[in-house]
């Protein structure tokens, strides 16, 4: 029986359109209003940054943070939504200028650990034991600035402290090869999974594959997903698209390369992804040109493209595909796939 998929996105995917060269072009949508949009757009899961769940948490006591996170959980329940994960935002504070866990200053590293522990507590209070860690500034602009071997050891130490803080927490590393850093220490899913095996409890450390991040690393997202699946470590995805090696575009899923998107759906569907509750997450940005009234279309469009590609995957003649593979007739196999994608099979 083919599985069904549940979809999620983060509130940062509905945004004001500011970029490094210009200010916001759309009004801020209040968080409570964003929550009312999820179901309408076909989504069931919310991906949080810690301060999406509890704004300005650095200025609040642990008791206050706990209280506000519980209020957030009630807000989610009121909308029939669940929290998929919470991720520590470790790239905006002045103490993370040089990175979090790999910063050269011990005081700054301690801040990153404390903030991440707080994030775990928030995750539990909003009703999930799943945390995603995007290692945004764990890397360098110049290689000589940090000791790269020590940096990996520090990442392991940090993850061990997270695992020790809560015996139920599961952590997925979201790798990205560059941006904001010139070179990141954990650029691909292989690095993330390698890191997991160095920790005290590899069974609680997995990964999240983002399509655009894989493309920026010169890799195919579906192969990155398959690699993680082979380790039982694909615990979430950030589907989107990317037009080559440039800034992280977070375009609508399938908007650049439909065949590449098709392969991701193929791999996810064939592996039974989602059967253990994994969400199909979308990390997509509305174009800056989009008017406010239509600035959620990138989300519903991405979901629609995923589901349409799922129909294509499931509509393929499996026996015919197997026989073409057995005959090693990959030219015809390719043509069959492209015909299916063009609606001409
Ligand atoms: C950056 C990202 C991040 C992560 C998010 C959750 C801001 O390229 O993809 O989005 O997805 O921090 O892990
Ligand atoms: Mg992402």
Short mmCIF file of C-alpha atoms and ligand atoms in Angstrom, two decimals:
data_model
loop_
_atom_site.label_atom_id
_atom_site.label_comp_id
_atom_site.label_asym_id
_atom_site.label_seq_id
_atom_site.Cartn_x
_atom_site.Cartn_y
_atom_site.Cartn_z
CA UNK A 1 0.00 0.00 0.00
CA UNK A 2 1.49 3.35 -0.96
CA UNK A 3 1.79 5.73 1.98
CA UNK A 4 0.30 9.15 2.35
CA UNK A 5 2.39 12.20 3.03
CA UNK A 6 2.04 14.97 5.60
CA UNK A 7 3.49 18.39 4.82
CA UNK A 8 5.19 21.01 6.97
CA UNK A 9 6.92 24.37 6.67
CA UNK A 10 8.43 27.01 8.95
CA UNK A 11 6.89 30.43 9.62
CA UNK A 12 9.99 32.01 8.03
CA UNK A 13 8.65 30.76 4.69
CA UNK A 14 5.99 33.48 4.83
CA UNK A 15 8.12 36.58 4.90
CA UNK A 16 8.46 40.24 4.04
CA UNK A 17 10.76 39.88 1.03
CA UNK A 18 13.77 41.82 2.34
CA UNK A 19 17.09 40.80 0.78
CA UNK A 20 20.70 41.98 1.33
CA UNK A 21 20.09 44.78 -1.21
CA UNK A 22 16.71 46.12 -0.23
CA UNK A 23 14.18 46.42 2.56
CA UNK A 24 10.96 44.52 3.10
CA UNK A 25 8.33 44.83 0.38
CA UNK A 26 5.41 43.12 2.13
CA UNK A 27 3.86 43.69 5.56
CA UNK A 28 4.71 41.30 8.38
CA UNK A 29 2.11 38.58 8.82
CA UNK A 30 1.58 38.09 12.59
CA UNK A 31 2.48 34.62 13.82
CA UNK A 32 -1.08 33.75 14.91
CA UNK A 33 -2.30 34.64 11.41
CA UNK A 34 0.37 32.47 9.82
CA UNK A 35 -0.89 29.52 11.88
CA UNK A 36 -4.39 29.95 10.46
CA UNK A 37 -2.94 29.60 6.94
CA UNK A 38 -1.33 26.17 7.42
CA UNK A 39 -4.43 24.02 7.04
CA UNK A 40 -5.81 26.17 4.25
CA UNK A 41 -2.60 25.62 2.31
CA UNK A 42 -2.69 21.85 2.95
CA UNK A 43 -0.09 21.64 5.75
CA UNK A 44 -0.25 19.83 9.12
CA UNK A 45 3.16 20.41 10.67
CA UNK A 46 4.96 23.52 11.90
CA UNK A 47 8.75 23.78 11.85
CA UNK A 48 9.99 26.27 14.43
CA UNK A 49 13.06 28.20 15.24
CA UNK A 50 13.31 28.44 19.03
CA UNK A 51 12.47 32.16 18.91
CA UNK A 52 9.53 31.60 16.55
CA UNK A 53 8.03 29.62 19.42
CA UNK A 54 9.22 32.02 22.17
CA UNK A 55 10.19 35.47 20.81
CA UNK A 56 13.15 37.27 22.43
CA UNK A 57 13.94 34.24 24.52
CA UNK A 58 17.40 35.54 25.53
CA UNK A 59 15.67 38.14 27.71
CA UNK A 60 13.33 35.69 29.45
CA UNK A 61 13.62 33.36 32.45
CA UNK A 62 13.40 29.60 31.97
CA UNK A 63 10.01 29.61 33.72
CA UNK A 64 8.70 32.31 31.38
CA UNK A 65 10.05 30.45 28.33
CA UNK A 66 8.37 27.24 29.46
CA UNK A 67 5.07 29.05 30.00
CA UNK A 68 5.13 30.71 26.56
CA UNK A 69 6.12 27.46 24.83
CA UNK A 70 3.16 25.73 26.46
CA UNK A 71 0.90 28.54 25.26
CA UNK A 72 2.28 27.97 21.76
CA UNK A 73 1.40 24.30 22.04
CA UNK A 74 -2.19 25.22 22.88
CA UNK A 75 -2.28 27.59 19.90
CA UNK A 76 -1.12 24.74 17.66
CA UNK A 77 -3.74 22.40 19.08
CA UNK A 78 -6.37 25.05 18.47
CA UNK A 79 -5.48 25.00 14.77
CA UNK A 80 -5.23 21.19 14.61
CA UNK A 81 -1.48 21.44 13.96
CA UNK A 82 1.57 19.73 15.44
CA UNK A 83 5.14 20.92 15.93
CA UNK A 84 7.47 18.88 13.74
CA UNK A 85 10.72 20.26 15.16
CA UNK A 86 12.37 23.21 16.84
CA UNK A 87 15.76 24.52 15.63
CA UNK A 88 18.09 26.79 17.65
CA UNK A 89 18.67 30.09 15.86
CA UNK A 90 22.42 30.33 16.33
CA UNK A 91 23.32 32.88 13.68
CA UNK A 92 21.88 36.26 14.76
CA UNK A 93 23.25 36.93 18.23
CA UNK A 94 26.49 38.93 18.63
CA UNK A 95 27.90 35.92 20.50
CA UNK A 96 27.61 33.77 17.35
CA UNK A 97 29.53 36.06 14.99
CA UNK A 98 32.41 33.56 14.96
CA UNK A 99 30.07 30.55 14.96
CA UNK A 100 28.37 28.77 17.85
CA UNK A 101 29.85 25.42 18.84
CA UNK A 102 33.07 26.06 16.89
CA UNK A 103 33.63 29.68 17.95
CA UNK A 104 37.15 30.38 19.15
CA UNK A 105 35.87 32.08 22.31
CA UNK A 106 34.91 29.70 25.11
CA UNK A 107 32.28 32.14 26.39
CA UNK A 108 30.62 32.20 22.97
CA UNK A 109 30.67 28.41 22.71
CA UNK A 110 28.99 28.24 26.10
CA UNK A 111 26.27 30.60 24.88
CA UNK A 112 25.59 28.29 21.92
CA UNK A 113 25.29 25.25 24.19
CA UNK A 114 23.03 27.08 26.67
CA UNK A 115 20.82 28.36 23.87
CA UNK A 116 20.55 24.88 22.36
CA UNK A 117 19.59 23.35 25.73
CA UNK A 118 16.89 26.00 25.97
CA UNK A 119 15.77 25.04 22.47
CA UNK A 120 15.42 21.41 23.55
CA UNK A 121 13.23 22.48 26.49
CA UNK A 122 11.09 24.54 24.11
CA UNK A 123 10.76 21.58 21.75
CA UNK A 124 9.49 19.38 24.59
CA UNK A 125 7.05 22.06 25.74
CA UNK A 126 5.56 22.54 22.26
CA UNK A 127 5.11 18.78 22.01
CA UNK A 128 8.01 17.33 20.02
CA UNK A 129 11.22 15.48 20.87
CA UNK A 130 12.78 16.45 17.53
CA UNK A 131 15.36 19.20 17.07
CA UNK A 132 16.98 20.23 13.78
CA UNK A 133 20.37 21.92 13.86
CA UNK A 134 21.46 23.97 10.86
CA UNK A 135 25.14 24.69 11.57
CA UNK A 136 24.91 28.14 10.01
CA UNK A 137 28.20 29.73 11.08
CA UNK A 138 30.19 26.60 11.91
CA UNK A 139 32.86 27.18 9.30
CA UNK A 140 35.23 29.92 8.22
CA UNK A 141 35.81 32.78 5.79
CA UNK A 142 39.52 32.01 5.89
CA UNK A 143 40.83 28.54 6.66
CA UNK A 144 43.49 29.76 9.09
CA UNK A 145 40.88 31.25 11.44
CA UNK A 146 39.97 27.96 13.11
CA UNK A 147 41.44 24.52 13.67
CA UNK A 148 39.25 22.33 11.44
CA UNK A 149 39.93 19.08 13.32
CA UNK A 150 39.23 20.74 16.66
CA UNK A 151 36.05 22.18 15.16
CA UNK A 152 34.71 18.70 14.44
CA UNK A 153 35.61 17.60 17.96
CA UNK A 154 33.79 20.62 19.34
CA UNK A 155 30.70 19.78 17.29
CA UNK A 156 30.75 16.27 18.75
CA UNK A 157 31.12 17.65 22.28
CA UNK A 158 28.19 19.99 21.69
CA UNK A 159 25.95 17.23 20.34
CA UNK A 160 26.87 15.01 23.29
CA UNK A 161 25.79 17.78 25.64
CA UNK A 162 22.46 18.02 23.79
CA UNK A 163 21.95 14.25 24.02
CA UNK A 164 22.77 14.31 27.73
CA UNK A 165 20.40 17.21 28.40
CA UNK A 166 17.34 15.17 27.41
CA UNK A 167 17.40 11.40 27.04
CA UNK A 168 14.52 11.46 24.52
CA UNK A 169 15.71 14.22 22.23
CA UNK A 170 16.42 13.29 18.61
CA UNK A 171 18.67 15.61 16.64
CA UNK A 172 18.86 16.00 12.86
CA UNK A 173 21.79 17.88 11.34
CA UNK A 174 20.88 20.03 8.31
CA UNK A 175 24.06 20.37 6.24
CA UNK A 176 24.82 23.23 3.88
CA UNK A 177 28.16 23.78 2.14
CA UNK A 178 28.31 27.59 2.16
CA UNK A 179 26.33 30.77 2.87
CA UNK A 180 26.67 32.49 5.21
CA UNK A 181 30.15 30.95 5.52
CA UNK A 182 32.63 30.61 2.68
CA UNK A 183 33.21 26.99 3.69
CA UNK A 184 31.15 25.05 6.24
CA UNK A 185 32.52 22.18 8.32
CA UNK A 186 29.52 19.93 7.70
CA UNK A 187 28.76 20.54 4.01
CA UNK A 188 26.96 17.33 3.00
CA UNK A 189 24.81 14.54 4.37
CA UNK A 190 27.83 12.21 4.45
CA UNK A 191 29.56 14.64 6.79
CA UNK A 192 26.43 14.91 8.96
CA UNK A 193 26.08 11.15 9.23
CA UNK A 194 29.80 10.68 9.85
CA UNK A 195 29.47 13.18 12.68
CA UNK A 196 26.52 11.26 14.14
CA UNK A 197 28.64 8.12 14.54
CA UNK A 198 31.20 10.04 16.61
CA UNK A 199 28.59 10.99 19.21
CA UNK A 200 27.61 9.16 22.40
CA UNK A 201 24.30 7.95 20.93
CA UNK A 202 24.28 7.71 17.11
CA UNK A 203 20.74 6.26 17.22
CA UNK A 204 19.47 9.72 18.25
CA UNK A 205 21.43 11.73 15.68
CA UNK A 206 20.16 11.83 12.10
CA UNK A 207 19.85 14.28 9.26
CA UNK A 208 17.66 16.59 7.24
CA UNK A 209 18.35 16.92 3.51
CA UNK A 210 17.58 20.24 1.88
CA UNK A 211 17.42 20.03 -1.93
CA UNK A 212 19.07 23.42 -2.52
CA UNK A 213 21.87 22.72 -0.05
CA UNK A 214 22.73 19.47 -1.88
CA UNK A 215 22.70 21.29 -5.22
CA UNK A 216 25.00 23.99 -3.80
CA UNK A 217 27.39 21.17 -2.86
CA UNK A 218 27.29 19.95 -6.48
CA UNK A 219 25.34 16.84 -5.45
CA UNK A 220 22.02 15.34 -6.43
CA UNK A 221 19.41 15.77 -3.67
CA UNK A 222 17.81 12.37 -4.30
CA UNK A 223 21.15 10.60 -3.86
CA UNK A 224 21.76 12.55 -0.65
CA UNK A 225 18.34 11.41 0.57
CA UNK A 226 19.02 7.81 -0.44
CA UNK A 227 22.35 7.87 1.39
CA UNK A 228 20.64 9.04 4.58
CA UNK A 229 17.83 6.50 4.11
CA UNK A 230 20.40 3.70 3.87
CA UNK A 231 21.51 4.70 7.36
CA UNK A 232 17.91 5.09 8.64
CA UNK A 233 18.85 8.70 9.21
CA UNK A 234 16.55 10.69 6.93
CA UNK A 235 14.33 12.23 9.55
CA UNK A 236 13.16 15.30 7.65
CA UNK A 237 13.57 17.08 4.32
CA UNK A 238 13.55 20.66 3.10
CA UNK A 239 12.33 20.36 -0.45
CA UNK A 240 12.92 23.33 -2.72
CA UNK A 241 14.86 24.12 -5.89
CA UNK A 242 17.98 25.99 -6.88
CA UNK A 243 19.10 27.43 -10.22
CA UNK A 244 22.76 26.43 -10.14
CA UNK A 245 25.65 27.59 -8.00
CA UNK A 246 24.61 30.96 -6.67
CA UNK A 247 23.03 32.29 -3.48
CA UNK A 248 20.61 29.95 -1.69
CA UNK A 249 17.43 30.62 -3.67
CA UNK A 250 14.85 28.39 -1.93
CA UNK A 251 12.74 28.32 -5.10
CA UNK A 252 9.47 26.39 -5.24
CA UNK A 253 10.02 22.62 -5.35
CA UNK A 254 10.48 21.45 -8.96
CA UNK A 255 10.44 24.99 -10.34
CA UNK A 256 13.91 24.71 -11.90
CA UNK A 257 14.39 21.04 -12.67
CA UNK A 258 11.29 18.90 -12.73
CA UNK A 259 13.19 15.70 -13.35
CA UNK A 260 15.46 16.29 -10.37
CA UNK A 261 12.34 16.92 -8.27
CA UNK A 262 10.73 13.77 -9.68
CA UNK A 263 13.74 11.70 -8.52
CA UNK A 264 13.40 13.06 -4.99
CA UNK A 265 9.74 12.05 -4.88
CA UNK A 266 10.63 8.65 -6.37
CA UNK A 267 13.27 7.99 -3.70
CA UNK A 268 11.04 9.16 -0.86
CA UNK A 269 8.01 7.19 -2.03
CA UNK A 270 9.90 3.97 -2.78
CA UNK A 271 11.64 4.00 0.58
CA UNK A 272 8.43 4.38 2.57
CA UNK A 273 9.51 7.78 3.84
CA UNK A 274 6.83 9.16 6.13
CA UNK A 275 5.77 5.82 7.61
CA UNK A 276 7.50 6.64 10.89
CA UNK A 277 5.82 10.02 11.02
CA UNK A 278 8.43 11.95 9.00
CA UNK A 279 7.05 15.10 7.38
CA UNK A 280 7.63 16.38 3.87
CA UNK A 281 9.00 19.78 4.79
CA UNK A 282 9.22 22.63 2.30
CA UNK A 283 11.81 25.37 2.75
CA UNK A 284 10.72 27.76 0.01
CA UNK A 285 10.80 31.52 -0.37
CA UNK A 286 8.30 33.72 -2.17
CA UNK A 287 9.92 35.85 -4.85
CA UNK A 288 10.53 39.45 -3.79
CA UNK A 289 8.28 40.53 -6.66
CA UNK A 290 5.26 38.70 -5.25
CA UNK A 291 2.41 40.87 -3.96
CA UNK A 292 1.38 40.38 -0.33
CA UNK A 293 -2.01 38.79 -1.17
CA UNK A 294 -0.29 36.05 -3.18
CA UNK A 295 2.80 35.49 -1.06
CA UNK A 296 1.83 31.98 0.07
CA UNK A 297 1.47 30.50 -3.42
CA UNK A 298 5.05 29.19 -3.39
CA UNK A 299 3.99 26.87 -0.53
CA UNK A 300 0.79 25.50 -2.01
CA UNK A 301 2.45 25.28 -5.45
CA UNK A 302 5.37 23.27 -4.05
CA UNK A 303 2.97 20.87 -2.37
CA UNK A 304 0.90 20.57 -5.56
CA UNK A 305 4.05 19.85 -7.60
CA UNK A 306 5.12 17.18 -5.08
CA UNK A 307 1.71 15.47 -5.26
CA UNK A 308 1.59 15.68 -9.07
CA UNK A 309 5.05 14.10 -9.26
CA UNK A 310 3.86 11.44 -6.82
CA UNK A 311 1.11 10.58 -9.33
CA UNK A 312 3.76 10.29 -12.04
CA UNK A 313 5.94 8.04 -9.86
CA UNK A 314 3.01 5.80 -8.94
CA UNK A 315 1.65 5.78 -12.50
CA UNK A 316 4.82 4.26 -13.96
CA UNK A 317 4.64 0.68 -15.20
CA UNK A 318 6.94 -1.02 -12.66
CA UNK A 319 7.29 -4.21 -14.71
CA UNK A 320 8.25 -2.29 -17.80
CA UNK A 321 10.82 -0.32 -15.83
CA UNK A 322 12.28 -3.49 -14.35
CA UNK A 323 12.54 -5.09 -17.77
CA UNK A 324 14.25 -2.03 -19.28
CA UNK A 325 16.74 -2.12 -16.40
CA UNK A 326 17.28 -5.86 -16.91
CA UNK A 327 17.91 -5.27 -20.64
CA UNK A 328 20.25 -2.39 -19.75
CA UNK A 329 18.22 -0.19 -22.09
CA UNK A 330 18.74 3.00 -20.15
CA UNK A 331 18.13 5.23 -23.19
CA UNK A 332 14.58 3.94 -23.41
CA UNK A 333 14.21 4.04 -19.63
CA UNK A 334 15.13 7.70 -19.71
CA UNK A 335 12.68 8.33 -22.54
CA UNK A 336 9.88 6.60 -20.61
CA UNK A 337 10.52 8.80 -17.59
CA UNK A 338 10.60 11.95 -19.70
CA UNK A 339 7.44 10.91 -21.56
CA UNK A 340 5.73 10.41 -18.20
CA UNK A 341 6.91 13.85 -17.05
CA UNK A 342 5.58 15.39 -20.28
CA UNK A 343 2.25 13.59 -19.84
CA UNK A 344 2.83 11.64 -23.07
CA UNK A 345 3.16 8.07 -21.81
C1 LIG B 1 19.21 28.01 5.64
C2 LIG B 1 18.12 27.12 6.05
C3 LIG B 1 17.52 27.38 7.41
C4 LIG B 1 17.09 26.10 8.10
C5 LIG B 1 16.36 26.39 9.37
C6 LIG B 1 15.87 25.17 10.08
C7 LIG B 1 16.53 29.52 7.73
O1 LIG B 1 19.64 27.79 4.37
O2 LIG B 1 17.72 26.27 5.29
O3 LIG B 1 16.42 28.26 7.24
O4 LIG B 1 16.32 25.33 7.27
O5 LIG B 1 17.20 27.08 10.21
O6 LIG B 1 16.86 24.23 10.27
MG1 LIG B 2 16.45 24.62 5.32
#
